[in-house]
Amino acid sequence: MEATLAATRLPPHDPRTPALSVVDMHTGGEPLRIVHAGCPEVAGPTLLAKRRYMRQHLDYVRRRLVFEPRGHRDMYGAVLVRSELPDAHLGVLFLHNEGYSSMCGHAVLALGRFALDFGLVPAPPQGVREAQVNIHCPCGLVAAFVACEGGRSCGPVRFHSVPAFVLAADLTVDVPGHGKVVMDIAYGGAFYAFVSAEKLGLDVCSAKTRDLVEAASTVTEAVKAQFKISHPESEDLGFLYGTILTDGKDAYSEEPTTNICVFADEQVDRSPTGSGVTARIALQYHKGLLQLNQTRAFKSSATGSVFTGRAVREATCGDFKAVIVEVAGQAHYTGTASLTVEDDDPLRDGFLLNSCFGIVSTFSVALISLDRYCAIVRPPRDKLGRRRALQLLAGAWLAALGFSLPWELLRAPREPPAPQSFHRCLYRTSPDPAQLGAAYSVGLVVACYLLPFLLMCFCRYHICKTVRLSDVRVRPMTTYARVLRFFSEVRTATTVLIMIIFVICCWGPYCFLVLLAATRQGQATQAPSLLNVAAVWLTWANGAINPVIYAIRNPNISMLLGRNREEGYRTRNMDVFLPSQGLGLQARSRNLLLNGCASRLGTCSRMPSSNLASGAGGEVVMWARKNPVVLFFREGPPDLVTADGKQHKSEARDSSF
């Protein structure tokens, strides 16, 4: 009795949040987590309407199923719902790390077994070795055929797809880093871009998975930017799901052809991808490389698992010629679970290790601004060492991680989670925007963006005040190396100013929209508008702009472009400049000279203004030789240095800088 209770008793959890009863399976290595109880009712007259409702109001269920700590980045889920189609045995919504799919072949193969074993369809009559399960997917009705014996599933499962067709064949797309690449776009319940890995300089069978993922993601983004995806029957289906890299062996052969599918947010399919096999069969049939009822084998480069596919008959989809494809594979059970939530768990809805590079970038620019402030406004005696610089950068990373993963800052809300809002799209982890979530969002913007922005502006103001582009600037120098060092500091300060401008321009709109969404909760729960999407893309663009600034502002590159390190400045030697001016030296320049030198060289080096104004060249020159300085001019008037001054410069060459 005690053993039975121990096996069925749930751990401590929030009684107001029902436990999610799930069955875990895999098909060819690709996981599937099926929710068969505990999910709130998904409202909507049609399956596509239910899909939209769940995205807007029940997205926390997806995060609990897919995200850590209950899942992982490559977890896949399925929520069973009622279907409006009379011929369907069940409806299903597919979940992944980015959102909701329209079709999933490996899930259909697993759901066929699940539906038969858990009584969602009647068992076939005695002696019948195959049961049909009609599954309503967002893309349409799919018929699965499950091998069975004694009313239980056994062996492989096959399904007949929705009409599959080719949207674009031999499409040329400009892929960053790879140039013009020819590829195909086909539909098998979802749209995929198909490209041979060799065109991207990779071998799909031996290349590292990370390299394949990066290449496929680059192709996906390029296609989205340059080609419009549309479905002839439904706008909800008109999106590019991912990219499938192949070995290029599209001609019919009894040997398996290898591919790997990267979809959603760089999620890698461990199986050969059921909907991808469907689309690839349609593509090969469209190009005349495959005939009806010719079976081909498709192998996953990730796990080596194999699906088979064949075109069974022709069909149409809108104005496109299409085919019905049969895909077969083997699914297996891996376990069952009840997923619970405790009311004080700050990560109750799961998490993924999102990028905190935005905060790191802001903190780093603030540190650079502070460093330039200390170097120019308050020059330190000792140069900042590499070790201390690494410590400061490590501190910026730790601070960014602390703000991105607020383990102790938030407490889970007592009420059921609210819909996802815009101001949580990058860094928000609290599930309730009406309570601590909004407070955390505002605090994050203030602490990680607005305060660093103010620090940058403060440092830049004092740098400009110290090195102002007026008529005359005075700074004590003793060697020409220090002159060049000062030029380098000024140039670096200008580079920092450019970086500050771009950081504020790129992150300012996002910060404004975060604050706006946090104060207007009624509109925060709506789908992101074009303005919101543009603001988020601007934040990511900042990471691409900074390397360009570094390259353009590099002194070596500037010299190659015909500039010099002292661009915009001219230097004069005191021995030449002061005697040539005499009483003509402007009072403003004289005061700047005396005040600047007195503050830096001490009272013993001060010279009364009467002595300087007397025009006695000998005293002035002797004072200048003992207290060398450099005068910087934005527009140095050539007529100020007379011929006598030039002759004097040649005689006093050993004191020039």
mmCIF file of N, CA, C and O in Angstrom, residues 10-21 37-40 58 60-61 64 70 338-345 348-349 412-418 431:
data_model
loop_
_atom_site.group_PDB
_atom_site.id
_atom_site.type_symbol
_atom_site.label_atom_id
_atom_site.label_comp_id
_atom_site.label_asym_id
_atom_site.label_seq_id
_atom_site.Cartn_x
_atom_site.Cartn_y
_atom_site.Cartn_z
ATOM 1 N N LEU A 10 1.953 12.996 -5.712
ATOM 2 C CA LEU A 10 2.694 14.080 -6.346
ATOM 3 C C LEU A 10 3.534 14.807 -5.311
ATOM 4 O O LEU A 10 3.180 14.858 -4.125
ATOM 5 N N PRO A 11 4.631 15.386 -5.703
ATOM 6 C CA PRO A 11 5.433 16.180 -4.767
ATOM 7 C C PRO A 11 4.697 17.460 -4.402
ATOM 8 O O PRO A 11 3.684 17.816 -5.016
ATOM 9 N N PRO A 12 5.167 18.199 -3.394
ATOM 10 C CA PRO A 12 4.512 19.472 -3.037
ATOM 11 C C PRO A 12 4.455 20.407 -4.238
ATOM 12 O O PRO A 12 5.444 20.607 -4.942
ATOM 13 N N HIS A 13 3.275 20.984 -4.462
ATOM 14 C CA HIS A 13 3.101 21.864 -5.608
ATOM 15 C C HIS A 13 1.942 22.802 -5.338
ATOM 16 O O HIS A 13 1.196 22.640 -4.361
ATOM 17 N N ASP A 14 1.792 23.787 -6.206
ATOM 18 C CA ASP A 14 0.711 24.755 -6.100
ATOM 19 C C ASP A 14 -0.597 24.075 -6.491
ATOM 20 O O ASP A 14 -0.764 23.665 -7.645
ATOM 21 N N PRO A 15 -1.549 23.919 -5.560
ATOM 22 C CA PRO A 15 -2.795 23.210 -5.904
ATOM 23 C C PRO A 15 -3.642 23.953 -6.924
ATOM 24 O O PRO A 15 -4.509 23.351 -7.559
ATOM 25 N N ARG A 16 -3.406 25.258 -7.091
ATOM 26 C CA ARG A 16 -4.188 26.019 -8.071
ATOM 27 C C ARG A 16 -3.651 25.852 -9.488
ATOM 28 O O ARG A 16 -4.263 26.323 -10.446
ATOM 29 N N THR A 17 -2.489 25.223 -9.626
ATOM 30 C CA THR A 17 -1.903 24.977 -10.942
ATOM 31 C C THR A 17 -1.898 23.478 -11.191
ATOM 32 O O THR A 17 -1.111 22.750 -10.584
ATOM 33 N N PRO A 18 -2.783 22.965 -12.041
ATOM 34 C CA PRO A 18 -2.851 21.512 -12.255
ATOM 35 C C PRO A 18 -1.533 20.966 -12.798
ATOM 36 O O PRO A 18 -0.819 21.630 -13.553
ATOM 37 N N ALA A 19 -1.224 19.752 -12.387
ATOM 38 C CA ALA A 19 -0.039 19.078 -12.914
ATOM 39 C C ALA A 19 -0.274 18.691 -14.369
ATOM 40 O O ALA A 19 -1.379 18.297 -14.762
ATOM 41 N N LEU A 20 0.759 18.818 -15.165
ATOM 42 C CA LEU A 20 0.693 18.438 -16.572
ATOM 43 C C LEU A 20 1.111 16.977 -16.693
ATOM 44 O O LEU A 20 2.252 16.622 -16.391
ATOM 45 N N SER A 21 0.188 16.136 -17.116
ATOM 46 C CA SER A 21 0.491 14.717 -17.321
ATOM 47 C C SER A 21 1.016 14.533 -18.737
ATOM 48 O O SER A 21 0.336 14.883 -19.709
ATOM 49 N N ALA A 37 -3.183 15.540 -20.259
ATOM 50 C CA ALA A 37 -4.056 15.980 -19.170
ATOM 51 C C ALA A 37 -3.374 17.130 -18.442
ATOM 52 O O ALA A 37 -2.140 17.215 -18.387
ATOM 53 N N GLY A 38 -4.205 18.021 -17.871
ATOM 54 C CA GLY A 38 -3.695 19.121 -17.064
ATOM 55 C C GLY A 38 -3.575 20.442 -17.775
ATOM 56 O O GLY A 38 -3.412 21.480 -17.124
ATOM 57 N N CYS A 39 -3.654 20.464 -19.089
ATOM 58 C CA CYS A 39 -3.532 21.724 -19.825
ATOM 59 C C CYS A 39 -4.870 22.461 -19.796
ATOM 60 O O CYS A 39 -5.926 21.841 -20.004
ATOM 61 N N PRO A 40 -4.889 23.761 -19.515
ATOM 62 C CA PRO A 40 -6.152 24.512 -19.577
ATOM 63 C C PRO A 40 -6.786 24.404 -20.956
ATOM 64 O O PRO A 40 -6.115 24.130 -21.957
ATOM 65 N N LEU A 58 -1.705 31.103 -23.450
ATOM 66 C CA LEU A 58 -1.241 29.922 -22.718
ATOM 67 C C LEU A 58 0.200 29.573 -23.061
ATOM 68 O O LEU A 58 0.592 28.409 -22.989
ATOM 69 N N TYR A 60 2.764 29.995 -21.402
ATOM 70 C CA TYR A 60 3.518 29.479 -20.263
ATOM 71 C C TYR A 60 3.522 27.954 -20.249
ATOM 72 O O TYR A 60 4.456 27.331 -19.726
ATOM 73 N N VAL A 61 2.482 27.317 -20.823
ATOM 74 C CA VAL A 61 2.467 25.855 -20.908
ATOM 75 C C VAL A 61 3.605 25.372 -21.803
ATOM 76 O O VAL A 61 4.313 24.408 -21.479
ATOM 77 N N ARG A 64 6.897 25.720 -19.923
ATOM 78 C CA ARG A 64 7.079 24.699 -18.889
ATOM 79 C C ARG A 64 7.449 23.350 -19.492
ATOM 80 O O ARG A 64 8.233 22.599 -18.913
ATOM 81 N N ARG A 70 12.727 21.597 -16.959
ATOM 82 C CA ARG A 70 12.002 20.369 -17.292
ATOM 83 C C ARG A 70 12.355 19.861 -18.679
ATOM 84 O O ARG A 70 12.187 18.687 -18.968
ATOM 85 N N SER A 338 4.574 13.626 -14.426
ATOM 86 C CA SER A 338 3.626 14.660 -14.019
ATOM 87 C C SER A 338 4.445 15.897 -13.684
ATOM 88 O O SER A 338 5.222 15.900 -12.716
ATOM 89 N N LEU A 339 4.304 16.927 -14.476
ATOM 90 C CA LEU A 339 5.086 18.148 -14.306
ATOM 91 C C LEU A 339 4.327 19.097 -13.390
ATOM 92 O O LEU A 339 3.208 19.515 -13.702
ATOM 93 N N THR A 340 4.921 19.418 -12.251
ATOM 94 C CA THR A 340 4.264 20.248 -11.249
ATOM 95 C C THR A 340 4.986 21.579 -11.103
ATOM 96 O O THR A 340 6.105 21.766 -11.590
ATOM 97 N N VAL A 341 4.317 22.498 -10.397
ATOM 98 C CA VAL A 341 4.855 23.839 -10.168
ATOM 99 C C VAL A 341 4.639 24.197 -8.709
ATOM 100 O O VAL A 341 3.536 24.018 -8.176
ATOM 101 N N GLU A 342 5.692 24.679 -8.050
ATOM 102 C CA GLU A 342 5.556 25.211 -6.703
ATOM 103 C C GLU A 342 5.329 26.713 -6.773
ATOM 104 O O GLU A 342 5.890 27.400 -7.636
ATOM 105 N N ASP A 343 4.533 27.235 -5.819
ATOM 106 C CA ASP A 343 4.127 28.633 -5.913
ATOM 107 C C ASP A 343 5.266 29.608 -5.656
ATOM 108 O O ASP A 343 5.183 30.774 -6.024
ATOM 109 N N ASP A 344 6.355 29.169 -5.017
ATOM 110 C CA ASP A 344 7.456 30.086 -4.737
ATOM 111 C C ASP A 344 8.660 29.842 -5.643
ATOM 112 O O ASP A 344 9.764 30.301 -5.346
ATOM 113 N N ASP A 345 8.460 29.125 -6.740
ATOM 114 C CA ASP A 345 9.554 28.836 -7.665
ATOM 115 C C ASP A 345 9.718 30.014 -8.621
ATOM 116 O O ASP A 345 8.822 30.291 -9.424
ATOM 117 N N ARG A 348 9.348 28.982 -12.403
ATOM 118 C CA ARG A 348 8.246 28.041 -12.556
ATOM 119 C C ARG A 348 7.880 27.804 -14.010
ATOM 120 O O ARG A 348 7.439 26.718 -14.378
ATOM 121 N N ASP A 349 8.034 28.816 -14.841
ATOM 122 C CA ASP A 349 7.673 28.688 -16.249
ATOM 123 C C ASP A 349 8.856 28.352 -17.132
ATOM 124 O O ASP A 349 8.762 28.433 -18.355
ATOM 125 N N ALA A 412 7.756 34.336 -7.594
ATOM 126 C CA ALA A 412 6.690 33.920 -8.505
ATOM 127 C C ALA A 412 5.364 34.501 -8.053
ATOM 128 O O ALA A 412 5.084 34.604 -6.864
ATOM 129 N N PRO A 413 4.487 34.901 -8.954
ATOM 130 C CA PRO A 413 3.189 35.451 -8.580
ATOM 131 C C PRO A 413 2.261 34.379 -8.039
ATOM 132 O O PRO A 413 2.416 33.199 -8.315
ATOM 133 N N ARG A 414 1.293 34.816 -7.279
ATOM 134 C CA ARG A 414 0.333 33.892 -6.690
ATOM 135 C C ARG A 414 -0.770 33.509 -7.662
ATOM 136 O O ARG A 414 -1.407 32.485 -7.500
ATOM 137 N N GLU A 415 -1.002 34.355 -8.642
ATOM 138 C CA GLU A 415 -2.077 34.096 -9.591
ATOM 139 C C GLU A 415 -1.530 33.372 -10.811
ATOM 140 O O GLU A 415 -0.326 33.341 -11.046
ATOM 141 N N PRO A 416 -2.417 32.775 -11.619
ATOM 142 C CA PRO A 416 -1.959 32.132 -12.850
ATOM 143 C C PRO A 416 -1.230 33.126 -13.738
ATOM 144 O O PRO A 416 -1.553 34.309 -13.758
ATOM 145 N N PRO A 417 -0.254 32.678 -14.486
ATOM 146 C CA PRO A 417 0.550 33.582 -15.302
ATOM 147 C C PRO A 417 -0.282 34.305 -16.334
ATOM 148 O O PRO A 417 -1.248 33.776 -16.872
ATOM 149 N N ALA A 418 0.103 35.527 -16.593
ATOM 150 C CA ALA A 418 -0.560 36.346 -17.598
ATOM 151 C C ALA A 418 0.071 36.100 -18.955
ATOM 152 O O ALA A 418 1.123 35.491 -19.060
ATOM 153 N N PRO A 431 6.676 35.774 -14.840
ATOM 154 C CA PRO A 431 5.539 35.474 -15.700
ATOM 155 C C PRO A 431 4.373 36.434 -15.565
ATOM 156 O O PRO A 431 3.394 36.281 -16.262
#
